[in-house]
mmCIF file of C-alpha atoms and ligand atoms in Angstrom:
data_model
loop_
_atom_site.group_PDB
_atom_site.id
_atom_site.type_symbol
_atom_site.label_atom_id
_atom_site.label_comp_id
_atom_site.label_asym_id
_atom_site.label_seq_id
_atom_site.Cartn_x
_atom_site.Cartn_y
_atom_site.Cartn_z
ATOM 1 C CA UNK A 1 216.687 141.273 113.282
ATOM 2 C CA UNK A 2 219.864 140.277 111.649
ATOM 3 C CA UNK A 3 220.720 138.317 108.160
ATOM 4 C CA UNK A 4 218.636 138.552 105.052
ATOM 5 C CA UNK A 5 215.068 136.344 104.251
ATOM 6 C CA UNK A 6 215.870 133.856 102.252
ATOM 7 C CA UNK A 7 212.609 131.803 100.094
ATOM 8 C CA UNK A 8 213.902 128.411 99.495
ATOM 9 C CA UNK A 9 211.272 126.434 97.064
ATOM 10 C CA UNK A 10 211.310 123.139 97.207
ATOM 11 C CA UNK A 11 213.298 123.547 100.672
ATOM 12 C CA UNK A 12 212.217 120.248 102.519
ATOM 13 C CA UNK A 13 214.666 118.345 100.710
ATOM 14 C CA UNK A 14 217.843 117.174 98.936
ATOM 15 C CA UNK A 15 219.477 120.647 97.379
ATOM 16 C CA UNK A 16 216.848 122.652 98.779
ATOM 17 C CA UNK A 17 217.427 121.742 102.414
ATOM 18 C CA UNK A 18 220.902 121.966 102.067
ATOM 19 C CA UNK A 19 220.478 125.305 100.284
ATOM 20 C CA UNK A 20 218.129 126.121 103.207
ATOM 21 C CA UNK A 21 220.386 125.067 106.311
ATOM 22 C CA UNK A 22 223.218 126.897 104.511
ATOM 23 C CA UNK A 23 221.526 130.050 104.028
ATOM 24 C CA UNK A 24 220.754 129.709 108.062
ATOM 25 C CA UNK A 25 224.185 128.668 109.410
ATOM 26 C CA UNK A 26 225.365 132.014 107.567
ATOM 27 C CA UNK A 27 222.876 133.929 109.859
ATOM 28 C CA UNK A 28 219.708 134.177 107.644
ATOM 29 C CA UNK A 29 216.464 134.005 107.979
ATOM 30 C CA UNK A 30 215.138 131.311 105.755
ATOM 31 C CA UNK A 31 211.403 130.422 104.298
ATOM 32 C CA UNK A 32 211.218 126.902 103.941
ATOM 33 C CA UNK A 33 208.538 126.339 100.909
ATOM 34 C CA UNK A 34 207.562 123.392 99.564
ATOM 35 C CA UNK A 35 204.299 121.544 98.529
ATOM 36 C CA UNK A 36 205.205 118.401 101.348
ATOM 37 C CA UNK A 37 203.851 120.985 104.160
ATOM 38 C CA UNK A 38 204.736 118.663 106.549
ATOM 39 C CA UNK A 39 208.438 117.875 105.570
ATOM 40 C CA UNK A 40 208.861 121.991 105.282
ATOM 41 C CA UNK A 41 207.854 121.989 108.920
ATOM 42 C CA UNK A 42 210.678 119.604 110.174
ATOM 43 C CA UNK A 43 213.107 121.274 108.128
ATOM 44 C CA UNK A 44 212.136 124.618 109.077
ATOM 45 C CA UNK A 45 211.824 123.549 112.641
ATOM 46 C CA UNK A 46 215.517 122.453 112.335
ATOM 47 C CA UNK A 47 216.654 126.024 111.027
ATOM 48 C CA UNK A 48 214.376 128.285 113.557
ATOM 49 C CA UNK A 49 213.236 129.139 110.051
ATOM 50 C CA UNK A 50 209.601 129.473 109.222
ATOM 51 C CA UNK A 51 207.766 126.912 106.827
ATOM 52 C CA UNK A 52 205.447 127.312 103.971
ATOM 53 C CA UNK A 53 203.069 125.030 102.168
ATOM 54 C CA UNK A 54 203.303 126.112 98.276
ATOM 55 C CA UNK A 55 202.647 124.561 95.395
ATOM 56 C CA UNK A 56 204.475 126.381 92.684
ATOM 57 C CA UNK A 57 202.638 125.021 90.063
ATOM 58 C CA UNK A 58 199.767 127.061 91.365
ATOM 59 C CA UNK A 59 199.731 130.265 90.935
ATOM 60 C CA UNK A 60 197.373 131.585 93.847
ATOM 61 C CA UNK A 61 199.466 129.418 96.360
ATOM 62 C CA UNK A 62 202.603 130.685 95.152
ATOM 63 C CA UNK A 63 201.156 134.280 95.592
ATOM 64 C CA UNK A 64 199.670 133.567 98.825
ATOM 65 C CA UNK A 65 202.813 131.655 99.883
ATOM 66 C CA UNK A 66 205.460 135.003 99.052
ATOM 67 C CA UNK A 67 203.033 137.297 100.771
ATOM 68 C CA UNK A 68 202.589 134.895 104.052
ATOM 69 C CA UNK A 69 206.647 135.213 104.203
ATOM 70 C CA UNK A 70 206.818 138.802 103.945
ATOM 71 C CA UNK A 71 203.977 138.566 106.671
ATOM 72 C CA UNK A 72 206.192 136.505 109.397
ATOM 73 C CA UNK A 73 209.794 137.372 108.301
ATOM 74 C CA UNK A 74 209.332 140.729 106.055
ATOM 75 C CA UNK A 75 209.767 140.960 101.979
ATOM 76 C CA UNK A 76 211.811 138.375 100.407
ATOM 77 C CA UNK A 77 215.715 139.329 99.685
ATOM 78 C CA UNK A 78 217.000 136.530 98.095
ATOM 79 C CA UNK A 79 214.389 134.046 96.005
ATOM 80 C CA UNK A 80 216.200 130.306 95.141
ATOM 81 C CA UNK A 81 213.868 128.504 92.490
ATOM 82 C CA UNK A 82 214.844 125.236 93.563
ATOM 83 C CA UNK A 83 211.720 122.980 93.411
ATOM 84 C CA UNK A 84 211.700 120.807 90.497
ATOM 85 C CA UNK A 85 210.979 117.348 89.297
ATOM 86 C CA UNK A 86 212.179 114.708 86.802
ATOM 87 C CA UNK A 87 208.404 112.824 87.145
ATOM 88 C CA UNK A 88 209.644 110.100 84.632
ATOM 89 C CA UNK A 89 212.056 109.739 81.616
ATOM 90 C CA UNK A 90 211.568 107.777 77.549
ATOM 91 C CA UNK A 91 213.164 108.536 74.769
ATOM 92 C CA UNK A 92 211.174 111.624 72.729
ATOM 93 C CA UNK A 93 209.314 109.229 71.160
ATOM 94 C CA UNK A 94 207.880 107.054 73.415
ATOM 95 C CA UNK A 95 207.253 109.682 76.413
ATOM 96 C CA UNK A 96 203.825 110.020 77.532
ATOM 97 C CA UNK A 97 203.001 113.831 77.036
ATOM 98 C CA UNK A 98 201.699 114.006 80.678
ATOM 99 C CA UNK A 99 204.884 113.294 81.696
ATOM 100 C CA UNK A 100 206.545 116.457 79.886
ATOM 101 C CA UNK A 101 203.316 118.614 81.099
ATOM 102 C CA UNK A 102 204.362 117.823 84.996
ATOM 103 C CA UNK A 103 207.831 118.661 84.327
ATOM 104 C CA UNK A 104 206.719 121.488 82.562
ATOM 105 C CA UNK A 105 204.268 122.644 85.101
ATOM 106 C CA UNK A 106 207.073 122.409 88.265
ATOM 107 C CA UNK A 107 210.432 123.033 86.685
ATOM 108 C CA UNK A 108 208.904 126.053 83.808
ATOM 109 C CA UNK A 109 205.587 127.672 85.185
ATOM 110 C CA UNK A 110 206.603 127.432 88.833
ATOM 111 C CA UNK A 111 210.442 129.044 88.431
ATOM 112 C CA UNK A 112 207.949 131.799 86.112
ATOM 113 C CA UNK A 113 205.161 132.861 89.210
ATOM 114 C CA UNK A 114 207.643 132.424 92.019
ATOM 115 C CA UNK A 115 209.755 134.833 89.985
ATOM 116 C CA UNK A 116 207.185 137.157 88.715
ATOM 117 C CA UNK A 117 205.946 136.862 92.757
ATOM 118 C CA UNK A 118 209.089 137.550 94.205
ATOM 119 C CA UNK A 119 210.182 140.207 91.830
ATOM 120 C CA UNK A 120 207.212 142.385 91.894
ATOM 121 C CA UNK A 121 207.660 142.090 95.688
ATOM 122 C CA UNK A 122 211.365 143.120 95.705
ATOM 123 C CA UNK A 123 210.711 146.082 93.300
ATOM 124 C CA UNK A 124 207.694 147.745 95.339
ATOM 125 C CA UNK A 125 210.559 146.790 98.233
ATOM 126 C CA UNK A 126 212.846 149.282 96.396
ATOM 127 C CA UNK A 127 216.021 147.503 98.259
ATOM 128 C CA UNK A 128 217.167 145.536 95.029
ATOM 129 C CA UNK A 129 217.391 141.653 95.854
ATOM 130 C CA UNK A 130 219.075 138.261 94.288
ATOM 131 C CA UNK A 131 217.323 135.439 92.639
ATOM 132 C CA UNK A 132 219.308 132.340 92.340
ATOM 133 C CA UNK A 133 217.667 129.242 89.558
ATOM 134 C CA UNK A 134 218.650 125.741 90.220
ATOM 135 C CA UNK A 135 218.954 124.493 86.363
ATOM 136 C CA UNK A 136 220.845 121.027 85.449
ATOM 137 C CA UNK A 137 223.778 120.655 82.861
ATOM 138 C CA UNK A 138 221.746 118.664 81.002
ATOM 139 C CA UNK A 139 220.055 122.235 79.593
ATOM 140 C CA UNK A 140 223.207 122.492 77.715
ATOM 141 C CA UNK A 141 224.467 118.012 77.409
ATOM 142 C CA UNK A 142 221.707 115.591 76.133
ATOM 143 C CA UNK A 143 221.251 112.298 77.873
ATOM 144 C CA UNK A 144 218.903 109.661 76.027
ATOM 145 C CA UNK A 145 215.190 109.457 78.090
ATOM 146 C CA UNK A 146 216.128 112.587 79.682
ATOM 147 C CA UNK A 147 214.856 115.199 76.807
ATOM 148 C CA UNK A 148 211.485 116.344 78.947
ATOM 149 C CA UNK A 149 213.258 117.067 81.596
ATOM 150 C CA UNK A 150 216.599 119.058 79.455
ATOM 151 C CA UNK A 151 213.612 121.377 77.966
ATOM 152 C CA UNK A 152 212.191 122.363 81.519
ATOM 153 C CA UNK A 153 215.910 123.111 82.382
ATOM 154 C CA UNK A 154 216.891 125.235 78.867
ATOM 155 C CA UNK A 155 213.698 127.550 79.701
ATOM 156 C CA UNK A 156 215.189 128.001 83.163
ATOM 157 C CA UNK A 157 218.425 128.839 81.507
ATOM 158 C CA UNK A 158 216.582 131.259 79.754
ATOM 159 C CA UNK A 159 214.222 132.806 82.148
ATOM 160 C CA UNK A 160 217.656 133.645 84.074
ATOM 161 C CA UNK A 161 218.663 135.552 81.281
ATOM 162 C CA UNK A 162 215.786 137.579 80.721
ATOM 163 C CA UNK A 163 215.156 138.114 84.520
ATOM 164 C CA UNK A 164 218.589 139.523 84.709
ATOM 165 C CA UNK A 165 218.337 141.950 81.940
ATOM 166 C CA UNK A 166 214.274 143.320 82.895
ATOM 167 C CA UNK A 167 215.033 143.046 86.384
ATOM 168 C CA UNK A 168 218.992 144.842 86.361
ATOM 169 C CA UNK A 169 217.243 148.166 86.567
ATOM 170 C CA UNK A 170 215.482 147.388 89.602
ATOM 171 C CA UNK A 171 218.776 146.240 91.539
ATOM 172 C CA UNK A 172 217.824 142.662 91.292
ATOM 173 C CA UNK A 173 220.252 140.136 90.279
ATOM 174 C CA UNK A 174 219.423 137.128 88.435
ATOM 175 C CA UNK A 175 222.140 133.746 88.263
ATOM 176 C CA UNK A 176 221.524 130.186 88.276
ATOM 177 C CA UNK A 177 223.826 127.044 89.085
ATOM 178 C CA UNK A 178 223.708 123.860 87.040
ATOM 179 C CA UNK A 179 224.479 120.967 88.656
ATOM 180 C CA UNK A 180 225.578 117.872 87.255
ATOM 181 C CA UNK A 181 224.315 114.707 89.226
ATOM 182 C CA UNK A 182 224.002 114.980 93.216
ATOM 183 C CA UNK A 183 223.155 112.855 95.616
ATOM 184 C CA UNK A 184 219.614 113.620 96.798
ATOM 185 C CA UNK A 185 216.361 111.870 97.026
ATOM 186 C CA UNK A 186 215.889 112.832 94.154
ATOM 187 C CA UNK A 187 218.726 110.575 92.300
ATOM 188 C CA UNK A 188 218.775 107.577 95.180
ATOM 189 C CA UNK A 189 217.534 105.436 93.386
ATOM 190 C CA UNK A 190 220.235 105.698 90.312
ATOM 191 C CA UNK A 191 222.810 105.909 92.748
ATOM 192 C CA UNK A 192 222.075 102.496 94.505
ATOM 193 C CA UNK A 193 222.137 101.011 91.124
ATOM 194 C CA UNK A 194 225.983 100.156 90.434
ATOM 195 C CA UNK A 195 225.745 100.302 86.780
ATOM 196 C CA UNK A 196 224.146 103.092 86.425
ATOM 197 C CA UNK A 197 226.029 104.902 89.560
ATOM 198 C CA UNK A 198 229.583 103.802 87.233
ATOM 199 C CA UNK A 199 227.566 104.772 83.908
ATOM 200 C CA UNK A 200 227.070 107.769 85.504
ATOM 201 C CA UNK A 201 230.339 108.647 87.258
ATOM 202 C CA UNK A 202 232.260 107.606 83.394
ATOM 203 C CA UNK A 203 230.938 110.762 81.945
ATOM 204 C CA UNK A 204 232.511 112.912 84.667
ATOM 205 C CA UNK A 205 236.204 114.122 84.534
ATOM 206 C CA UNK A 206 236.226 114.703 88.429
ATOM 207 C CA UNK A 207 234.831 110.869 88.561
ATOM 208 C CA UNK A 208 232.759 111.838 91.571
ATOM 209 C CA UNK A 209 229.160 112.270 91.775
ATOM 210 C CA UNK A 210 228.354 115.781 93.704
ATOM 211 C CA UNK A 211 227.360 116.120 97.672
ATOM 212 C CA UNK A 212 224.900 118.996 98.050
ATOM 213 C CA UNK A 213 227.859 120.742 99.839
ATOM 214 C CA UNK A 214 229.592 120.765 96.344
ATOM 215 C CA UNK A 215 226.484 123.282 95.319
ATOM 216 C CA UNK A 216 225.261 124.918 97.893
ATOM 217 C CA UNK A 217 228.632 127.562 98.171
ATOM 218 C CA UNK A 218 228.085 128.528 94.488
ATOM 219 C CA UNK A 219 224.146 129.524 95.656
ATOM 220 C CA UNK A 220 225.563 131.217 98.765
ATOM 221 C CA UNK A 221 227.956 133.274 96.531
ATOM 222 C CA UNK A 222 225.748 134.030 93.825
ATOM 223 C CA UNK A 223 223.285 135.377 96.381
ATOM 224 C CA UNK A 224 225.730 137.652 98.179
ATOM 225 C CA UNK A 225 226.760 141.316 97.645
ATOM 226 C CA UNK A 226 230.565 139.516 96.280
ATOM 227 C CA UNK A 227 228.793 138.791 93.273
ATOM 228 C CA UNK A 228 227.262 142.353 92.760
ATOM 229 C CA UNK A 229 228.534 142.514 89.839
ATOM 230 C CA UNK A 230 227.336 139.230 88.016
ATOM 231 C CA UNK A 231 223.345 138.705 87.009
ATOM 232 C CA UNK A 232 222.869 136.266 84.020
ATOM 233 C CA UNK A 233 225.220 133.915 84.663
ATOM 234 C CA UNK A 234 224.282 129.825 84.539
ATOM 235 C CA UNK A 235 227.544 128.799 86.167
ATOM 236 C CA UNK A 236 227.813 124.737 86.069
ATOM 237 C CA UNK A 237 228.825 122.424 89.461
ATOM 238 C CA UNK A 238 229.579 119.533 87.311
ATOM 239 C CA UNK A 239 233.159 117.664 88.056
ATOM 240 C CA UNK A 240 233.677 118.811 84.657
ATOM 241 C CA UNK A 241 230.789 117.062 82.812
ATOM 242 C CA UNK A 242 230.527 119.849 79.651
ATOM 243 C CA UNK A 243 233.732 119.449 79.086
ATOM 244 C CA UNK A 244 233.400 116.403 77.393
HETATM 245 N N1 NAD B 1 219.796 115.744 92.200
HETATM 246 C C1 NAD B 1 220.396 115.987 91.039
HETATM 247 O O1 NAD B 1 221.167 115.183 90.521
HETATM 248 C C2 NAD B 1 220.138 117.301 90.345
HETATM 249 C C3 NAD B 1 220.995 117.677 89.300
HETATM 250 C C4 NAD B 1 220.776 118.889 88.641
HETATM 251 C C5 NAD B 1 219.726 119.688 89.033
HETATM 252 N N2 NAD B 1 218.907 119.302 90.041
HETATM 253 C C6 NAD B 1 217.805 120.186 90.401
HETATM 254 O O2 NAD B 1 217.908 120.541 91.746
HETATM 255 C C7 NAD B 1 216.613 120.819 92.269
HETATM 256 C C8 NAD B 1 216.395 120.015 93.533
HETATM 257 O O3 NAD B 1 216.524 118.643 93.229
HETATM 258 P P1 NAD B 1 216.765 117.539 94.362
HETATM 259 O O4 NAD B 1 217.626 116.512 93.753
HETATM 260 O O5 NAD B 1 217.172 118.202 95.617
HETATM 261 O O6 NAD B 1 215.271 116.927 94.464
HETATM 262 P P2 NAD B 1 214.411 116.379 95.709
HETATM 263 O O7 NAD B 1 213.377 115.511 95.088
HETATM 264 O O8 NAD B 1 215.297 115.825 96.767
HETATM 265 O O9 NAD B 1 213.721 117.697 96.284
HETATM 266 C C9 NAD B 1 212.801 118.438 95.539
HETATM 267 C C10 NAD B 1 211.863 119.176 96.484
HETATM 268 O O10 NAD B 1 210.948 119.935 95.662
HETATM 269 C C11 NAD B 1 209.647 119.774 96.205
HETATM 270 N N3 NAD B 1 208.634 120.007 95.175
HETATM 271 C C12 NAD B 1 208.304 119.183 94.151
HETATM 272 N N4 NAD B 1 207.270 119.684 93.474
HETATM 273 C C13 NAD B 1 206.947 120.870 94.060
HETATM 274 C C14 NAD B 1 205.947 121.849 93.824
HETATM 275 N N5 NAD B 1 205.029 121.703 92.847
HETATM 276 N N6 NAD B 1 205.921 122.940 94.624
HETATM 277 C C15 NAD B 1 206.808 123.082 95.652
HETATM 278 N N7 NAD B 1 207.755 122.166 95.940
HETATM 279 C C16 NAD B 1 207.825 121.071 95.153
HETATM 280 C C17 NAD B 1 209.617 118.350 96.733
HETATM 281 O O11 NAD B 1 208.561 118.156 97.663
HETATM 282 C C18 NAD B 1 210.996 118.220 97.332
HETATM 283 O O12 NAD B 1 211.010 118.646 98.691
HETATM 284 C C19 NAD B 1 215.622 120.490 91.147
HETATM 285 O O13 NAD B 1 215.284 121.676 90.463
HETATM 286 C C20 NAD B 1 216.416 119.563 90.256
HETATM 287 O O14 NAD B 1 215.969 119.597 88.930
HETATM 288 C C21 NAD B 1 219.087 118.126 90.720
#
């Protein structure tokens, strides 16, 4: 069988998908994960990929999930940590905390076991392997209400680094891209909103919100033997956002 096995988290939608149905137009073959079983399926369906049901705020699913891949497709090459949530948004004082622990529990613990999953997988593997973090600019540019969700994205930022430097021994490469605002599911509502679509779009030198195609060539390249030489890197897709 041809092309590497790709694990997509959080594959059954927005970035994911389009992370997902890049990875197979390239000539992959792509694990569509993602705790809406059923969405994975369609997607999955789409790509002649395979799906799987994972929660990765859970560890034993997560473990379960990484081995049932190497199962139907063999051990995972290339790992994108992709699921993640924004579950609400307040200012730092008026957030309820079970708002930060959700965020904390997708974006933080799950990017951690799917990792830790993945890696141990790729080292007993011996064949190296590329891990690819889907953080936000707003790790690194505050917006008001948005704090919870800037921590989860700072620890990815981090987690990236020290992946990269444990795991550089082992052949495995760790990068992440962060985006500015795209338009997914995730964001649709925003984006119908005109003021907050223009609020939005004021902040961004480009003065265009992204399409998941802006991203998904920065994942493809990040993930491929071209970029053997970079691991640590949190490379922005932002119109120019942190510049100002
Ligand atoms: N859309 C943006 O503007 C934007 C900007 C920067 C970064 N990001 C990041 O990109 C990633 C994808 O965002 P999106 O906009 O495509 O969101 P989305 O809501 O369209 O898709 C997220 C997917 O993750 C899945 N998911 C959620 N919780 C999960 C869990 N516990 N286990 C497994 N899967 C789970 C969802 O079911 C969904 O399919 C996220 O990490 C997000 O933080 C998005």
């Amino acid at each position: 069988m041809s092309g590497r096995v790709v694990l997509v988290t959080g594959g059954a939608s927005g970035i994911g998908r389009a992370v997902a149905e890049a990875f197979a137009a390239a000539g992959d073959r792509v694990a569509v994960a993602d705790v809406d079983g059923a969405a994975a399926e369609r997607v999955a369906a789409e790509l002649d990929g395979v799906a799987v049901t994972m929660d990765v705020t859970d560890q034993a699913s997560v473990v379960a999930g990484v081995a049932e891949v190497a199962d139907r497709l063999g051990p995972v090459e290339v790992l994108v940590n992709n699921a993640g949530v924004v579950a609400g948004g307040g200012l730092l004082v008026d957030l309820p905390v079970e708002v930060l622990d959700t965020v904390l529990a997708v974006n933080v613990r799950g990017t951690f076991t799917v990792t830790q999953a993945v890696a141990t997988q790729m080292i007993e593997t011996g064949r190296g392997g590329s891990i690819v973090n889907i953080s936000s600019i707003g790790a690194r540019q505050p917006t008001a209400g948005m704090g919870h969700y800037e921590a989860t994205k700072a620890a990815v930022d981090a987690i990236t680094r020290t992946g990269a430097l444990e795991l550089a021994e082992h052949g495995i490469r760790v990068n992440a891209v962060a985006p500015g605002p795209v338009h997914t599911p995730l964001t649709a509502g925003l984006m119908e909103d005109p003021r907050a679509r223009a609020a939005w779009e004021s902040r961004i030198p480009l003065r265009k919100i992204a399409q998941t195609a802006d991203v998904t060539p920065l994942v493809l390249f990040l993930a491929s033997a071209a970029a053997g030489h970079i691991t640590g890197a949190v490379v922005q897709v932002d119109g120019g956002q942190l510049l100002v």
